[in-house]
């Protein structure tokens, strides 16, 4: 269990000081950053949107693709001047990149103004590192290679007041041949249902209504617990908590999602009709080399089952182009699969070599030129299909949870449908936090537009 620093020591430490956290990568990192923010708040720090005003800067890094890493190095370089102006400023770097061999040492050496580095398994110890760095004026470094324990009770500072991410499991055991996650996040570990339900109950008491259950592979939730519980059972338990209005979850591995989960979705009022099912490639040959453990046909069968059982379901996916050895024929199978499925949303990635993964050592690496050319063709198909899916909703009325004013216009409000689609519509601040019916009037590939329908709340 997380223990806060003794309040008399900790409080003055951050009183009157500000923090800034920059997060790269997936929702797991977002959630870790919310915990870091929660700990900083507990020490008396307040957030600032500006790096130059911060007394403590944290970079929470991602190493899933090279691009994300390059951004971290670029941003670290830019902190030198800020540190010269304010030598008392504490700079901490954490997250997945730190778990790679040699990276932490490299950062501490090349950017000597970095004060703290720590990894993905010990973020909860951040207050201790901060205290040590301030007291001893030394570079503090602690990276653990894995961690069997799950530390519960870390304070969390969430951005939205309505919708919360709740991590249900950590790590991944799948070892897809291109992916670094199992090496940096460690083996799968599930939180107990008691801890998850308790966290959600507390969030409900604070006004949260929508919950996204997070894990690299939520469908293998519960294995290894003293009293094993399946993901489908967990979904039903969350659904039964009074006050829960919407449940989402990600990510589902196509090899693991089973009929029990689909049945739980169908029979539970609050589980939304939305599934993220990363396909990665439409070619069975490439899927095999990727170590995905399903082929094109089984994936398409799964999609047919999901569509049959959950009418109106929104399907999203992740796709990689330019995996080593991908031929034009393999790639055209990815395109045809996207045409056939018609995803509501697809995250498309150019294959990026990751050190020490099996794919990094494979022959027939694809040239940047070919990768980019294929990527552009894929994006065209994906956007066109998403547009078709969204346009088909025009004229329908959807329940929208109103989140707040849109970023660009104060009289336009936005919220999400049960299927997770963003809808913009004219509204006012009294609607925030309400579930209202909205008629869809217009659509593009990424958003819907509409108008609120009269209703009695
Ligand atoms: N190169 C490109 N994309 C990758 N992903 C994971 N590893 C790589 C890589 N080496 C993508 C996968 C995964 C998503 C989170 O990131 O599509 O589902
Ligand atoms: Fe990476 Fe595969 Fe695990 Fe997803 S399932 S995190 S792609 S190894």
PDB file of C-alpha atoms in Angstrom, residues 133-403:
ATOM      1  CA  UNK A 133      17.236  14.925  -5.066  1.00  0.00           C
ATOM      2  CA  UNK A 134      16.327  18.152  -3.247  1.00  0.00           C
ATOM      3  CA  UNK A 135      18.068  17.264   0.012  1.00  0.00           C
ATOM      4  CA  UNK A 136      21.275  15.726  -1.333  1.00  0.00           C
ATOM      5  CA  UNK A 137      21.533  17.615  -4.634  1.00  0.00           C
ATOM      6  CA  UNK A 138      22.509  14.408  -6.425  1.00  0.00           C
ATOM      7  CA  UNK A 139      21.180  12.634  -9.491  1.00  0.00           C
ATOM      8  CA  UNK A 140      18.758   9.961  -8.295  1.00  0.00           C
ATOM      9  CA  UNK A 141      18.276   6.847 -10.401  1.00  0.00           C
ATOM     10  CA  UNK A 142      16.207   3.743  -9.710  1.00  0.00           C
ATOM     11  CA  UNK A 143      15.049   1.325 -12.386  1.00  0.00           C
ATOM     12  CA  UNK A 144      13.602  -2.044 -11.425  1.00  0.00           C
ATOM     13  CA  UNK A 145      13.610  -4.825 -13.998  1.00  0.00           C
ATOM     14  CA  UNK A 146      10.207  -6.158 -12.908  1.00  0.00           C
ATOM     15  CA  UNK A 147       7.918  -5.952  -9.920  1.00  0.00           C
ATOM     16  CA  UNK A 148       5.631  -8.656  -8.604  1.00  0.00           C
ATOM     17  CA  UNK A 149       3.712  -6.371  -6.252  1.00  0.00           C
ATOM     18  CA  UNK A 150       0.962  -3.989  -7.255  1.00  0.00           C
ATOM     19  CA  UNK A 151       1.006  -0.904  -5.056  1.00  0.00           C
ATOM     20  CA  UNK A 152      -2.526   0.238  -4.289  1.00  0.00           C
ATOM     21  CA  UNK A 153      -3.742   3.552  -2.913  1.00  0.00           C
ATOM     22  CA  UNK A 154      -1.510   5.976  -4.863  1.00  0.00           C
ATOM     23  CA  UNK A 155      -3.370   9.321  -5.054  1.00  0.00           C
ATOM     24  CA  UNK A 156      -4.584  10.198  -8.568  1.00  0.00           C
ATOM     25  CA  UNK A 157      -5.159  13.661 -10.039  1.00  0.00           C
ATOM     26  CA  UNK A 158      -7.507  13.135 -12.999  1.00  0.00           C
ATOM     27  CA  UNK A 159      -8.077  15.651 -15.751  1.00  0.00           C
ATOM     28  CA  UNK A 160     -11.723  14.964 -16.478  1.00  0.00           C
ATOM     29  CA  UNK A 161     -14.315  14.998 -13.718  1.00  0.00           C
ATOM     30  CA  UNK A 162     -16.653  12.586 -15.513  1.00  0.00           C
ATOM     31  CA  UNK A 163     -14.623   9.938 -17.209  1.00  0.00           C
ATOM     32  CA  UNK A 164     -11.823   7.950 -15.577  1.00  0.00           C
ATOM     33  CA  UNK A 165      -9.224   5.433 -16.701  1.00  0.00           C
ATOM     34  CA  UNK A 166      -8.909   2.495 -14.332  1.00  0.00           C
ATOM     35  CA  UNK A 167      -5.976   0.152 -14.861  1.00  0.00           C
ATOM     36  CA  UNK A 168      -7.028  -3.431 -14.223  1.00  0.00           C
ATOM     37  CA  UNK A 169      -3.793  -5.150 -15.194  1.00  0.00           C
ATOM     38  CA  UNK A 170      -0.196  -4.328 -15.931  1.00  0.00           C
ATOM     39  CA  UNK A 171       2.306  -5.786 -18.377  1.00  0.00           C
ATOM     40  CA  UNK A 172       1.999  -8.126 -21.341  1.00  0.00           C
ATOM     41  CA  UNK A 173       2.958 -11.766 -21.969  1.00  0.00           C
ATOM     42  CA  UNK A 174       2.389 -11.827 -25.716  1.00  0.00           C
ATOM     43  CA  UNK A 175       5.733 -10.918 -27.248  1.00  0.00           C
ATOM     44  CA  UNK A 176       4.520  -9.821 -30.668  1.00  0.00           C
ATOM     45  CA  UNK A 177       7.743  -9.850 -32.647  1.00  0.00           C
ATOM     46  CA  UNK A 178       7.833  -6.073 -33.312  1.00  0.00           C
ATOM     47  CA  UNK A 179       6.854  -4.896 -29.840  1.00  0.00           C
ATOM     48  CA  UNK A 180       8.960  -3.674 -26.945  1.00  0.00           C
ATOM     49  CA  UNK A 181       6.132  -3.449 -24.387  1.00  0.00           C
ATOM     50  CA  UNK A 182       6.665  -6.873 -22.735  1.00  0.00           C
ATOM     51  CA  UNK A 183      10.330  -5.958 -22.146  1.00  0.00           C
ATOM     52  CA  UNK A 184       9.614  -2.563 -20.583  1.00  0.00           C
ATOM     53  CA  UNK A 185       6.310  -3.203 -18.801  1.00  0.00           C
ATOM     54  CA  UNK A 186       7.075  -6.733 -17.575  1.00  0.00           C
ATOM     55  CA  UNK A 187       4.822  -9.763 -17.206  1.00  0.00           C
ATOM     56  CA  UNK A 188       1.039  -9.627 -16.839  1.00  0.00           C
ATOM     57  CA  UNK A 189      -0.214  -8.865 -13.328  1.00  0.00           C
ATOM     58  CA  UNK A 190      -3.855  -8.317 -12.474  1.00  0.00           C
ATOM     59  CA  UNK A 191      -5.223  -6.088  -9.745  1.00  0.00           C
ATOM     60  CA  UNK A 192      -7.758  -7.809  -7.516  1.00  0.00           C
ATOM     61  CA  UNK A 193     -11.432  -7.204  -8.313  1.00  0.00           C
ATOM     62  CA  UNK A 194     -11.802  -5.826  -4.777  1.00  0.00           C
ATOM     63  CA  UNK A 195      -9.196  -3.107  -5.425  1.00  0.00           C
ATOM     64  CA  UNK A 196     -10.708  -2.228  -8.811  1.00  0.00           C
ATOM     65  CA  UNK A 197     -14.282  -2.064  -7.511  1.00  0.00           C
ATOM     66  CA  UNK A 198     -13.194  -0.004  -4.512  1.00  0.00           C
ATOM     67  CA  UNK A 199     -11.447   2.517  -6.774  1.00  0.00           C
ATOM     68  CA  UNK A 200     -14.530   2.786  -8.978  1.00  0.00           C
ATOM     69  CA  UNK A 201     -16.828   3.223  -5.949  1.00  0.00           C
ATOM     70  CA  UNK A 202     -14.648   6.088  -4.739  1.00  0.00           C
ATOM     71  CA  UNK A 203     -14.717   7.663  -8.196  1.00  0.00           C
ATOM     72  CA  UNK A 204     -18.506   7.389  -8.314  1.00  0.00           C
ATOM     73  CA  UNK A 205     -18.670   9.218  -4.976  1.00  0.00           C
ATOM     74  CA  UNK A 206     -16.639  12.008  -6.622  1.00  0.00           C
ATOM     75  CA  UNK A 207     -19.093  12.253  -9.545  1.00  0.00           C
ATOM     76  CA  UNK A 208     -17.446  10.053 -12.194  1.00  0.00           C
ATOM     77  CA  UNK A 209     -19.873   8.144 -14.399  1.00  0.00           C
ATOM     78  CA  UNK A 210     -17.769   6.686 -17.230  1.00  0.00           C
ATOM     79  CA  UNK A 211     -14.947   4.187 -16.715  1.00  0.00           C
ATOM     80  CA  UNK A 212     -12.397   2.838 -19.162  1.00  0.00           C
ATOM     81  CA  UNK A 213     -10.798  -0.370 -17.919  1.00  0.00           C
ATOM     82  CA  UNK A 214      -7.200  -0.457 -19.105  1.00  0.00           C
ATOM     83  CA  UNK A 215      -4.640  -3.153 -19.786  1.00  0.00           C
ATOM     84  CA  UNK A 216      -2.360  -4.207 -22.655  1.00  0.00           C
ATOM     85  CA  UNK A 217      -4.496  -7.323 -23.001  1.00  0.00           C
ATOM     86  CA  UNK A 218      -7.628  -7.008 -20.847  1.00  0.00           C
ATOM     87  CA  UNK A 219      -8.993 -10.350 -22.014  1.00  0.00           C
ATOM     88  CA  UNK A 220      -6.398 -12.243 -20.063  1.00  0.00           C
ATOM     89  CA  UNK A 221      -7.378 -10.368 -16.892  1.00  0.00           C
ATOM     90  CA  UNK A 222      -7.524 -12.431 -13.714  1.00  0.00           C
ATOM     91  CA  UNK A 223      -5.026 -15.149 -14.480  1.00  0.00           C
ATOM     92  CA  UNK A 224      -2.647 -15.632 -11.583  1.00  0.00           C
ATOM     93  CA  UNK A 225      -4.940 -14.075  -8.991  1.00  0.00           C
ATOM     94  CA  UNK A 226      -5.403 -16.128  -5.820  1.00  0.00           C
ATOM     95  CA  UNK A 227      -9.058 -16.459  -6.722  1.00  0.00           C
ATOM     96  CA  UNK A 228      -9.057 -16.286 -10.529  1.00  0.00           C
ATOM     97  CA  UNK A 229     -11.761 -14.099 -12.072  1.00  0.00           C
ATOM     98  CA  UNK A 230     -12.396 -13.771 -15.786  1.00  0.00           C
ATOM     99  CA  UNK A 231     -12.594 -10.450 -17.613  1.00  0.00           C
ATOM    100  CA  UNK A 232     -16.245 -11.136 -18.431  1.00  0.00           C
ATOM    101  CA  UNK A 233     -16.973 -11.617 -14.719  1.00  0.00           C
ATOM    102  CA  UNK A 234     -15.162  -8.395 -13.859  1.00  0.00           C
ATOM    103  CA  UNK A 235     -17.162  -6.511 -16.500  1.00  0.00           C
ATOM    104  CA  UNK A 236     -20.403  -7.744 -14.961  1.00  0.00           C
ATOM    105  CA  UNK A 237     -19.278  -6.750 -11.463  1.00  0.00           C
ATOM    106  CA  UNK A 238     -18.462  -3.213 -12.611  1.00  0.00           C
ATOM    107  CA  UNK A 239     -21.754  -3.029 -14.490  1.00  0.00           C
ATOM    108  CA  UNK A 240     -23.614  -3.838 -11.267  1.00  0.00           C
ATOM    109  CA  UNK A 241     -22.068  -1.006  -9.234  1.00  0.00           C
ATOM    110  CA  UNK A 242     -24.746   1.630  -8.581  1.00  0.00           C
ATOM    111  CA  UNK A 243     -23.767   4.911 -10.253  1.00  0.00           C
ATOM    112  CA  UNK A 244     -21.786   3.389 -13.145  1.00  0.00           C
ATOM    113  CA  UNK A 245     -23.279   4.717 -16.404  1.00  0.00           C
ATOM    114  CA  UNK A 246     -20.759   3.704 -19.071  1.00  0.00           C
ATOM    115  CA  UNK A 247     -18.002   1.125 -19.226  1.00  0.00           C
ATOM    116  CA  UNK A 248     -15.341   0.965 -21.919  1.00  0.00           C
ATOM    117  CA  UNK A 249     -12.236  -1.195 -22.064  1.00  0.00           C
ATOM    118  CA  UNK A 250      -9.041  -1.555 -24.018  1.00  0.00           C
ATOM    119  CA  UNK A 251      -7.045  -3.259 -25.416  1.00  0.00           C
ATOM    120  CA  UNK A 252      -8.525  -6.593 -26.529  1.00  0.00           C
ATOM    121  CA  UNK A 253      -6.225  -9.065 -28.250  1.00  0.00           C
ATOM    122  CA  UNK A 254      -8.163 -10.794 -31.065  1.00  0.00           C
ATOM    123  CA  UNK A 255      -6.779 -14.183 -29.976  1.00  0.00           C
ATOM    124  CA  UNK A 256      -8.187 -13.810 -26.455  1.00  0.00           C
ATOM    125  CA  UNK A 257     -11.551 -12.075 -26.706  1.00  0.00           C
ATOM    126  CA  UNK A 258     -14.198 -14.746 -26.152  1.00  0.00           C
ATOM    127  CA  UNK A 259     -17.931 -15.248 -26.373  1.00  0.00           C
ATOM    128  CA  UNK A 260     -18.270 -14.737 -22.621  1.00  0.00           C
ATOM    129  CA  UNK A 261     -17.086 -11.150 -23.014  1.00  0.00           C
ATOM    130  CA  UNK A 262     -19.371 -10.530 -25.962  1.00  0.00           C
ATOM    131  CA  UNK A 263     -22.274 -12.020 -23.991  1.00  0.00           C
ATOM    132  CA  UNK A 264     -21.434  -9.798 -20.983  1.00  0.00           C
ATOM    133  CA  UNK A 265     -21.460  -6.782 -23.309  1.00  0.00           C
ATOM    134  CA  UNK A 266     -24.785  -7.787 -24.751  1.00  0.00           C
ATOM    135  CA  UNK A 267     -26.456  -8.413 -21.402  1.00  0.00           C
ATOM    136  CA  UNK A 268     -25.062  -5.496 -19.394  1.00  0.00           C
ATOM    137  CA  UNK A 269     -26.762  -2.135 -19.754  1.00  0.00           C
ATOM    138  CA  UNK A 270     -23.732   0.004 -19.054  1.00  0.00           C
ATOM    139  CA  UNK A 271     -21.078  -1.735 -21.145  1.00  0.00           C
ATOM    140  CA  UNK A 272     -20.873   0.337 -24.305  1.00  0.00           C
ATOM    141  CA  UNK A 273     -20.945  -1.015 -27.866  1.00  0.00           C
ATOM    142  CA  UNK A 274     -17.317  -0.357 -28.672  1.00  0.00           C
ATOM    143  CA  UNK A 275     -14.345  -2.685 -29.127  1.00  0.00           C
ATOM    144  CA  UNK A 276     -10.721  -1.948 -29.935  1.00  0.00           C
ATOM    145  CA  UNK A 277      -9.384  -5.014 -31.761  1.00  0.00           C
ATOM    146  CA  UNK A 278      -5.901  -4.363 -33.151  1.00  0.00           C
ATOM    147  CA  UNK A 279      -5.439  -6.359 -36.350  1.00  0.00           C
ATOM    148  CA  UNK A 280      -1.893  -5.123 -37.189  1.00  0.00           C
ATOM    149  CA  UNK A 281      -1.942  -6.702 -40.693  1.00  0.00           C
ATOM    150  CA  UNK A 282      -4.428  -8.229 -43.128  1.00  0.00           C
ATOM    151  CA  UNK A 283      -1.969 -10.864 -44.329  1.00  0.00           C
ATOM    152  CA  UNK A 284      -1.951 -14.230 -42.551  1.00  0.00           C
ATOM    153  CA  UNK A 285       1.686 -14.699 -43.539  1.00  0.00           C
ATOM    154  CA  UNK A 286       2.727 -11.458 -41.849  1.00  0.00           C
ATOM    155  CA  UNK A 287       0.472 -12.107 -38.835  1.00  0.00           C
ATOM    156  CA  UNK A 288       2.302 -15.363 -38.328  1.00  0.00           C
ATOM    157  CA  UNK A 289       5.719 -13.687 -38.413  1.00  0.00           C
ATOM    158  CA  UNK A 290       4.378 -11.005 -36.080  1.00  0.00           C
ATOM    159  CA  UNK A 291       3.525 -13.829 -33.614  1.00  0.00           C
ATOM    160  CA  UNK A 292      -0.073 -12.632 -33.350  1.00  0.00           C
ATOM    161  CA  UNK A 293      -1.530 -16.159 -33.065  1.00  0.00           C
ATOM    162  CA  UNK A 294      -4.543 -15.576 -35.325  1.00  0.00           C
ATOM    163  CA  UNK A 295      -4.937 -15.374 -39.080  1.00  0.00           C
ATOM    164  CA  UNK A 296      -6.960 -13.182 -41.418  1.00  0.00           C
ATOM    165  CA  UNK A 297      -9.925 -15.575 -41.561  1.00  0.00           C
ATOM    166  CA  UNK A 298     -10.249 -16.071 -37.792  1.00  0.00           C
ATOM    167  CA  UNK A 299     -10.057 -12.308 -37.340  1.00  0.00           C
ATOM    168  CA  UNK A 300     -12.769 -11.705 -39.927  1.00  0.00           C
ATOM    169  CA  UNK A 301     -14.913 -14.437 -38.321  1.00  0.00           C
ATOM    170  CA  UNK A 302     -14.546 -12.668 -35.001  1.00  0.00           C
ATOM    171  CA  UNK A 303     -15.620  -9.370 -36.566  1.00  0.00           C
ATOM    172  CA  UNK A 304     -18.701 -11.056 -38.073  1.00  0.00           C
ATOM    173  CA  UNK A 305     -19.619 -12.521 -34.662  1.00  0.00           C
ATOM    174  CA  UNK A 306     -19.167  -9.182 -32.913  1.00  0.00           C
ATOM    175  CA  UNK A 307     -21.285  -7.365 -35.506  1.00  0.00           C
ATOM    176  CA  UNK A 308     -24.008 -10.006 -35.328  1.00  0.00           C
ATOM    177  CA  UNK A 309     -24.189 -10.014 -31.518  1.00  0.00           C
ATOM    178  CA  UNK A 310     -23.741  -6.277 -30.952  1.00  0.00           C
ATOM    179  CA  UNK A 311     -25.596  -4.310 -33.615  1.00  0.00           C
ATOM    180  CA  UNK A 312     -24.299  -0.760 -33.980  1.00  0.00           C
ATOM    181  CA  UNK A 313     -20.947  -1.665 -32.418  1.00  0.00           C
ATOM    182  CA  UNK A 314     -18.055   0.700 -33.171  1.00  0.00           C
ATOM    183  CA  UNK A 315     -14.869  -1.120 -34.111  1.00  0.00           C
ATOM    184  CA  UNK A 316     -11.417   0.369 -33.889  1.00  0.00           C
ATOM    185  CA  UNK A 317      -7.999  -1.090 -34.600  1.00  0.00           C
ATOM    186  CA  UNK A 318      -4.230  -0.607 -34.818  1.00  0.00           C
ATOM    187  CA  UNK A 319      -2.385  -1.343 -38.065  1.00  0.00           C
ATOM    188  CA  UNK A 320       1.325  -1.469 -38.829  1.00  0.00           C
ATOM    189  CA  UNK A 321       2.652  -0.913 -42.352  1.00  0.00           C
ATOM    190  CA  UNK A 322       6.090  -1.871 -43.570  1.00  0.00           C
ATOM    191  CA  UNK A 323       6.763  -4.814 -41.256  1.00  0.00           C
ATOM    192  CA  UNK A 324       9.975  -6.596 -42.405  1.00  0.00           C
ATOM    193  CA  UNK A 325       9.303  -8.725 -45.473  1.00  0.00           C
ATOM    194  CA  UNK A 326       5.862  -7.163 -46.169  1.00  0.00           C
ATOM    195  CA  UNK A 327       5.280  -7.517 -49.915  1.00  0.00           C
ATOM    196  CA  UNK A 328       2.932  -5.468 -52.058  1.00  0.00           C
ATOM    197  CA  UNK A 329       0.602  -8.473 -51.979  1.00  0.00           C
ATOM    198  CA  UNK A 330       0.660  -8.633 -48.158  1.00  0.00           C
ATOM    199  CA  UNK A 331      -0.039  -4.931 -47.996  1.00  0.00           C
ATOM    200  CA  UNK A 332      -2.925  -5.174 -50.432  1.00  0.00           C
ATOM    201  CA  UNK A 333      -4.456  -7.745 -48.057  1.00  0.00           C
ATOM    202  CA  UNK A 334      -4.302  -5.136 -45.287  1.00  0.00           C
ATOM    203  CA  UNK A 335      -6.098  -2.684 -47.571  1.00  0.00           C
ATOM    204  CA  UNK A 336      -8.764  -5.210 -48.516  1.00  0.00           C
ATOM    205  CA  UNK A 337      -9.301  -6.173 -44.878  1.00  0.00           C
ATOM    206  CA  UNK A 338      -9.879  -2.506 -44.013  1.00  0.00           C
ATOM    207  CA  UNK A 339     -12.358  -2.238 -46.900  1.00  0.00           C
ATOM    208  CA  UNK A 340     -14.145  -5.345 -45.684  1.00  0.00           C
ATOM    209  CA  UNK A 341     -14.317  -4.473 -41.972  1.00  0.00           C
ATOM    210  CA  UNK A 342     -14.931  -0.732 -42.333  1.00  0.00           C
ATOM    211  CA  UNK A 343     -13.449   0.466 -39.044  1.00  0.00           C
ATOM    212  CA  UNK A 344     -14.920   3.426 -37.213  1.00  0.00           C
ATOM    213  CA  UNK A 345     -11.417   4.421 -36.205  1.00  0.00           C
ATOM    214  CA  UNK A 346      -7.984   3.051 -37.048  1.00  0.00           C
ATOM    215  CA  UNK A 347      -4.616   4.001 -35.590  1.00  0.00           C
ATOM    216  CA  UNK A 348      -2.063   3.540 -38.335  1.00  0.00           C
ATOM    217  CA  UNK A 349       1.650   3.135 -37.651  1.00  0.00           C
ATOM    218  CA  UNK A 350       4.767   2.937 -39.760  1.00  0.00           C
ATOM    219  CA  UNK A 351       6.829  -0.023 -38.582  1.00  0.00           C
ATOM    220  CA  UNK A 352       9.669   1.137 -36.356  1.00  0.00           C
ATOM    221  CA  UNK A 353      12.644  -1.047 -35.446  1.00  0.00           C
ATOM    222  CA  UNK A 354      12.891  -1.645 -31.713  1.00  0.00           C
ATOM    223  CA  UNK A 355      16.162  -2.833 -30.225  1.00  0.00           C
ATOM    224  CA  UNK A 356      16.315  -6.491 -29.237  1.00  0.00           C
ATOM    225  CA  UNK A 357      12.884  -7.421 -30.582  1.00  0.00           C
ATOM    226  CA  UNK A 358      12.843 -10.401 -33.000  1.00  0.00           C
ATOM    227  CA  UNK A 359      11.624  -8.216 -35.895  1.00  0.00           C
ATOM    228  CA  UNK A 360      14.632  -5.931 -35.512  1.00  0.00           C
ATOM    229  CA  UNK A 361      16.863  -8.826 -36.533  1.00  0.00           C
ATOM    230  CA  UNK A 362      14.717  -9.921 -39.486  1.00  0.00           C
ATOM    231  CA  UNK A 363      15.979  -9.599 -43.069  1.00  0.00           C
ATOM    232  CA  UNK A 364      14.092  -7.662 -45.758  1.00  0.00           C
ATOM    233  CA  UNK A 365      13.559  -4.443 -43.838  1.00  0.00           C
ATOM    234  CA  UNK A 366      11.335  -2.163 -45.929  1.00  0.00           C
ATOM    235  CA  UNK A 367      12.692   1.179 -47.179  1.00  0.00           C
ATOM    236  CA  UNK A 368      11.315   4.414 -45.692  1.00  0.00           C
ATOM    237  CA  UNK A 369      10.061   5.415 -49.108  1.00  0.00           C
ATOM    238  CA  UNK A 370       7.945   2.289 -49.550  1.00  0.00           C
ATOM    239  CA  UNK A 371       6.699   2.473 -45.953  1.00  0.00           C
ATOM    240  CA  UNK A 372       5.522   6.066 -46.415  1.00  0.00           C
ATOM    241  CA  UNK A 373       3.915   5.355 -49.759  1.00  0.00           C
ATOM    242  CA  UNK A 374       1.979   2.400 -48.274  1.00  0.00           C
ATOM    243  CA  UNK A 375       1.098   4.410 -45.201  1.00  0.00           C
ATOM    244  CA  UNK A 376      -0.517   7.143 -47.329  1.00  0.00           C
ATOM    245  CA  UNK A 377      -2.560   4.584 -49.251  1.00  0.00           C
ATOM    246  CA  UNK A 378      -3.704   2.976 -46.011  1.00  0.00           C
ATOM    247  CA  UNK A 379      -4.737   6.302 -44.465  1.00  0.00           C
ATOM    248  CA  UNK A 380      -6.841   7.060 -47.543  1.00  0.00           C
ATOM    249  CA  UNK A 381      -8.807   3.799 -47.154  1.00  0.00           C
ATOM    250  CA  UNK A 382      -9.125   4.074 -43.384  1.00  0.00           C
ATOM    251  CA  UNK A 383     -10.404   7.680 -43.492  1.00  0.00           C
ATOM    252  CA  UNK A 384     -12.821   6.952 -46.316  1.00  0.00           C
ATOM    253  CA  UNK A 385     -14.337   3.986 -44.460  1.00  0.00           C
ATOM    254  CA  UNK A 386     -14.541   5.953 -41.179  1.00  0.00           C
ATOM    255  CA  UNK A 387     -16.327   8.728 -43.050  1.00  0.00           C
ATOM    256  CA  UNK A 388     -18.819   6.222 -44.486  1.00  0.00           C
ATOM    257  CA  UNK A 389     -19.475   4.803 -41.005  1.00  0.00           C
ATOM    258  CA  UNK A 390     -19.992   8.262 -39.523  1.00  0.00           C
ATOM    259  CA  UNK A 391     -22.163   9.509 -42.389  1.00  0.00           C
ATOM    260  CA  UNK A 392     -24.458   6.527 -41.892  1.00  0.00           C
ATOM    261  CA  UNK A 393     -25.299   7.978 -38.461  1.00  0.00           C
ATOM    262  CA  UNK A 394     -26.660  11.255 -39.869  1.00  0.00           C
ATOM    263  CA  UNK A 395     -30.325  11.585 -38.908  1.00  0.00           C
ATOM    264  CA  UNK A 396     -30.023   9.240 -35.915  1.00  0.00           C
ATOM    265  CA  UNK A 397     -30.400  10.322 -32.292  1.00  0.00           C
ATOM    266  CA  UNK A 398     -27.587   9.314 -29.936  1.00  0.00           C
ATOM    267  CA  UNK A 399     -27.144   9.634 -26.187  1.00  0.00           C
ATOM    268  CA  UNK A 400     -24.245  12.020 -25.540  1.00  0.00           C
ATOM    269  CA  UNK A 401     -22.413  12.581 -22.269  1.00  0.00           C
ATOM    270  CA  UNK A 402     -21.602  16.301 -22.423  1.00  0.00           C
ATOM    271  CA  UNK A 403     -17.969  16.944 -21.490  1.00  0.00           C
TER     272      UNK A 403
END
